[in-house]
PDB file of C-alpha atoms and ligand atoms in Angstrom:
ATOM      1  CA  MET A  15      79.242-127.397 186.511  1.00  0.00           C
ATOM      2  CA  ARG A  16      81.050-124.264 187.399  1.00  0.00           C
ATOM      3  CA  VAL A  17      79.214-120.876 186.540  1.00  0.00           C
ATOM      4  CA  ARG A  18      81.474-117.891 185.791  1.00  0.00           C
ATOM      5  CA  GLU A  19      80.765-114.353 185.457  1.00  0.00           C
ATOM      6  CA  ALA A  20      83.196-111.638 183.398  1.00  0.00           C
ATOM      7  CA  SER A  21      82.544-108.028 183.763  1.00  0.00           C
ATOM      8  CA  CYS A  22      83.388-104.468 182.353  1.00  0.00           C
ATOM      9  CA  SER A  23      84.580-102.070 185.462  1.00  0.00           C
ATOM     10  CA  CYS A  24      81.468-100.416 185.398  1.00  0.00           C
ATOM     11  CA  GLY A  25      79.552-103.221 186.305  1.00  0.00           C
ATOM     12  CA  GLN A  26      76.449-102.547 183.050  1.00  0.00           C
ATOM     13  CA  LEU A  27      78.087-105.786 180.436  1.00  0.00           C
ATOM     14  CA  ARG A  28      78.379-108.985 181.958  1.00  0.00           C
ATOM     15  CA  ILE A  29      78.541-112.354 180.450  1.00  0.00           C
ATOM     16  CA  GLU A  30      78.332-115.299 181.692  1.00  0.00           C
ATOM     17  CA  VAL A  31      79.963-118.502 181.079  1.00  0.00           C
ATOM     18  CA  ARG A  32      79.925-122.315 182.019  1.00  0.00           C
ATOM     19  CA  GLY A  33      82.158-125.288 182.537  1.00  0.00           C
ATOM     20  CA  GLU A  34      86.044-124.830 182.412  1.00  0.00           C
ATOM     21  CA  PRO A  35      87.983-123.199 179.395  1.00  0.00           C
ATOM     22  CA  LEU A  36      88.327-125.163 176.729  1.00  0.00           C
ATOM     23  CA  GLY A  37      91.905-123.133 176.355  1.00  0.00           C
ATOM     24  CA  ILE A  38      93.652-120.104 177.883  1.00  0.00           C
ATOM     25  CA  GLY A  39      95.913-117.901 176.341  1.00  0.00           C
ATOM     26  CA  ILE A  40      97.934-114.745 176.199  1.00  0.00           C
ATOM     27  CA  CYS A  41      98.693-112.948 172.416  1.00  0.00           C
ATOM     28  CA  HIS A  42     101.484-109.961 172.266  1.00  0.00           C
ATOM     29  CA  CYS A  43     100.177-109.012 169.081  1.00  0.00           C
ATOM     30  CA  LEU A  44     100.024-104.785 168.344  1.00  0.00           C
ATOM     31  CA  ALA A  45      96.470-105.388 167.605  1.00  0.00           C
ATOM     32  CA  CYS A  46      95.684-106.807 171.085  1.00  0.00           C
ATOM     33  CA  GLN A  47      98.091-104.435 172.790  1.00  0.00           C
ATOM     34  CA  ARG A  48      96.368-101.544 171.320  1.00  0.00           C
ATOM     35  CA  ARG A  49      93.238-102.865 172.439  1.00  0.00           C
ATOM     36  CA  THR A  50      93.627-103.551 176.072  1.00  0.00           C
ATOM     37  CA  GLY A  51      95.874-100.740 176.434  1.00  0.00           C
ATOM     38  CA  SER A  52      98.296-103.427 178.566  1.00  0.00           C
ATOM     39  CA  VAL A  53     101.249-105.235 176.771  1.00  0.00           C
ATOM     40  CA  PHE A  54      99.719-108.272 175.891  1.00  0.00           C
ATOM     41  CA  ALA A  55      95.534-109.315 176.364  1.00  0.00           C
ATOM     42  CA  ALA A  56      94.988-112.483 178.328  1.00  0.00           C
ATOM     43  CA  LEU A  57      91.763-114.420 177.150  1.00  0.00           C
ATOM     44  CA  ALA A  58      90.208-117.366 177.831  1.00  0.00           C
ATOM     45  CA  SER A  59      87.553-120.022 175.071  1.00  0.00           C
ATOM     46  CA  PHE A  60      84.258-120.861 176.458  1.00  0.00           C
ATOM     47  CA  ALA A  61      81.809-123.330 175.046  1.00  0.00           C
ATOM     48  CA  ALA A  62      78.629-121.785 174.217  1.00  0.00           C
ATOM     49  CA  PRO A  63      75.525-121.317 175.435  1.00  0.00           C
ATOM     50  CA  TYR A  64      76.936-118.516 177.396  1.00  0.00           C
ATOM     51  CA  LYS A  65      74.582-115.058 178.582  1.00  0.00           C
ATOM     52  CA  VAL A  66      75.072-111.274 177.989  1.00  0.00           C
ATOM     53  CA  THR A  67      73.446-108.970 180.212  1.00  0.00           C
ATOM     54  CA  GLY A  68      73.580-105.089 179.946  1.00  0.00           C
ATOM     55  CA  THR A  69      74.367-103.613 176.069  1.00  0.00           C
ATOM     56  CA  ALA A  70      78.354-103.964 173.970  1.00  0.00           C
ATOM     57  CA  THR A  71      79.041-101.908 171.261  1.00  0.00           C
ATOM     58  CA  GLU A  72      80.828-104.151 168.413  1.00  0.00           C
ATOM     59  CA  TYR A  73      84.019-103.772 167.165  1.00  0.00           C
ATOM     60  CA  VAL A  74      85.454-105.784 163.941  1.00  0.00           C
ATOM     61  CA  ARG A  75      88.955-106.462 163.087  1.00  0.00           C
ATOM     62  CA  VAL A  76      90.236-108.955 160.390  1.00  0.00           C
ATOM     63  CA  GLY A  77      93.479-111.053 161.598  1.00  0.00           C
ATOM     64  CA  ASP A  78      96.647-111.252 159.931  1.00  0.00           C
ATOM     65  CA  GLN A  79      94.541-114.739 158.531  1.00  0.00           C
ATOM     66  CA  GLY A  80      91.690-113.386 157.607  1.00  0.00           C
ATOM     67  CA  ALA A  81      89.129-114.267 160.471  1.00  0.00           C
ATOM     68  CA  ARG A  82      86.645-111.550 161.619  1.00  0.00           C
ATOM     69  CA  PHE A  83      87.010-111.432 165.169  1.00  0.00           C
ATOM     70  CA  ILE A  84      83.867-109.268 166.778  1.00  0.00           C
ATOM     71  CA  PHE A  85      84.865-107.270 170.438  1.00  0.00           C
ATOM     72  CA  ARG A  86      82.418-106.704 172.461  1.00  0.00           C
ATOM     73  CA  PHE A  87      82.795-103.667 174.741  1.00  0.00           C
ATOM     74  CA  CYS A  88      81.047-101.338 177.536  1.00  0.00           C
ATOM     75  CA  PRO A  89      79.439 -98.224 175.746  1.00  0.00           C
ATOM     76  CA  VAL A  90      79.931 -97.044 178.934  1.00  0.00           C
ATOM     77  CA  CYS A  91      83.575 -97.460 180.681  1.00  0.00           C
ATOM     78  CA  GLY A  92      84.746 -98.962 177.341  1.00  0.00           C
ATOM     79  CA  THR A  93      86.230-102.461 178.646  1.00  0.00           C
ATOM     80  CA  THR A  94      86.334-105.201 176.263  1.00  0.00           C
ATOM     81  CA  VAL A  95      85.141-107.847 178.038  1.00  0.00           C
ATOM     82  CA  PHE A  96      84.361-110.815 175.203  1.00  0.00           C
ATOM     83  CA  HIS A  97      85.149-111.719 171.132  1.00  0.00           C
ATOM     84  CA  THR A  98      83.495-114.174 169.101  1.00  0.00           C
ATOM     85  CA  GLU A  99      84.829-115.052 165.835  1.00  0.00           C
ATOM     86  CA  GLU A 100      82.403-114.362 162.407  1.00  0.00           C
ATOM     87  CA  GLY A 101      81.449-118.076 161.766  1.00  0.00           C
ATOM     88  CA  HIS A 102      82.118-120.077 164.923  1.00  0.00           C
ATOM     89  CA  ASP A 103      79.712-119.176 167.548  1.00  0.00           C
ATOM     90  CA  GLU A 104      80.352-122.340 169.079  1.00  0.00           C
ATOM     91  CA  SER A 105      82.464-120.476 171.899  1.00  0.00           C
ATOM     92  CA  VAL A 106      83.063-117.325 173.091  1.00  0.00           C
ATOM     93  CA  GLY A 107      86.501-115.837 174.239  1.00  0.00           C
ATOM     94  CA  VAL A 108      86.912-113.551 177.591  1.00  0.00           C
ATOM     95  CA  ALA A 109      89.271-111.234 179.228  1.00  0.00           C
ATOM     96  CA  ILE A 110      90.322-113.241 181.405  1.00  0.00           C
ATOM     97  CA  GLY A 111      90.857-109.643 183.507  1.00  0.00           C
ATOM     98  CA  ALA A 112      87.136-108.967 183.452  1.00  0.00           C
ATOM     99  CA  PHE A 113      86.081-111.857 185.999  1.00  0.00           C
ATOM    100  CA  ALA A 114      88.430-110.239 188.581  1.00  0.00           C
ATOM    101  CA  ASP A 115      89.531-113.203 189.669  1.00  0.00           C
ATOM    102  CA  PRO A 116      93.717-113.721 190.603  1.00  0.00           C
ATOM    103  CA  GLY A 117      93.079-117.405 191.120  1.00  0.00           C
ATOM    104  CA  PHE A 118      91.946-118.117 187.450  1.00  0.00           C
ATOM    105  CA  PRO A 119      94.331-120.834 185.609  1.00  0.00           C
ATOM    106  CA  ALA A 120      97.459-119.792 184.064  1.00  0.00           C
ATOM    107  CA  PRO A 121      98.011-119.462 179.867  1.00  0.00           C
ATOM    108  CA  GLU A 122      98.702-122.698 178.079  1.00  0.00           C
ATOM    109  CA  VAL A 123     100.035-120.727 175.308  1.00  0.00           C
ATOM    110  CA  SER A 124     101.359-117.762 174.267  1.00  0.00           C
ATOM    111  CA  ILE A 125     101.450-116.142 170.371  1.00  0.00           C
ATOM    112  CA  TYR A 126     102.965-113.766 168.358  1.00  0.00           C
ATOM    113  CA  ASP A 127     105.623-114.181 171.059  1.00  0.00           C
ATOM    114  CA  CYS A 128     107.358-112.410 168.364  1.00  0.00           C
ATOM    115  CA  ARG A 129     105.942-109.410 169.565  1.00  0.00           C
ATOM    116  CA  ARG A 130     106.256-109.777 173.727  1.00  0.00           C
ATOM    117  CA  HIS A 131     107.970-107.016 175.679  1.00  0.00           C
ATOM    118  CA  SER A 132     111.085-108.810 176.725  1.00  0.00           C
ATOM    119  CA  TRP A 133     110.504-107.968 180.287  1.00  0.00           C
ATOM    120  CA  VAL A 134     107.527-109.728 180.055  1.00  0.00           C
ATOM    121  CA  GLN A 135     108.086-113.748 181.414  1.00  0.00           C
ATOM    122  CA  LEU A 136     106.289-116.265 180.768  1.00  0.00           C
ATOM    123  CA  PRO A 137     104.886-119.109 183.309  1.00  0.00           C
ATOM    124  CA  PRO A 138     106.882-121.978 183.319  1.00  0.00           C
ATOM    125  CA  GLY A 139     105.205-124.766 180.752  1.00  0.00           C
ATOM    126  CA  THR A 140     103.837-122.174 178.386  1.00  0.00           C
ATOM    127  CA  GLN A 141     104.230-122.913 174.848  1.00  0.00           C
ATOM    128  CA  ALA A 142     105.168-120.294 172.904  1.00  0.00           C
ATOM    129  CA  TYR A 143     104.111-119.524 168.982  1.00  0.00           C
ATOM    130  CA  GLN A 144     106.226-116.816 167.258  1.00  0.00           C
ATOM    131  CA  LYS A 145     102.840-116.183 165.833  1.00  0.00           C
ATOM    132  CA  ASP A 146      99.319-117.456 165.758  1.00  0.00           C
ATOM    133  CA  PRO A 147      99.399-121.306 165.126  1.00  0.00           C
ATOM    134  CA  THR A 148      95.551-121.386 164.179  1.00  0.00           C
TER     135      THR A 148
HETATM  136 ZN1   ZN B 217      81.134-100.874 181.073  1.00  0.00          ZN
HETATM  137 ZN1   ZN B 218      96.655-110.072 169.651  1.00  0.00          ZN
END
């Protein structure tokens, strides 16, 4: 089974995930733009179990549909590495950039397309949603 490791930029916070992603998506919502400092977030979800090493600080954000997302970021360098949704411990969302792997598969879905910067072009075949379809 394929094992991948994502890490923050200073390297103290790491997560090891197994198997292929359950889903890969990008999110253009303004909260993700602020959270990442980038113009969209790129996330891949993986099934539990996963292994975390290092110290994480938690930040809880309530989504538009009331879900509570618990983001874990490195208290030293500030990188957001992964998040879980409260009550859904069966999977984890990992920031794709934290894998530092340009060969990582492309996103399948694009959400909050209504907030997409006009110069951001989606890869061919990406399913785009105006908001979050879930
Ligand atoms: Zn760090
Ligand atoms: Zn978002």
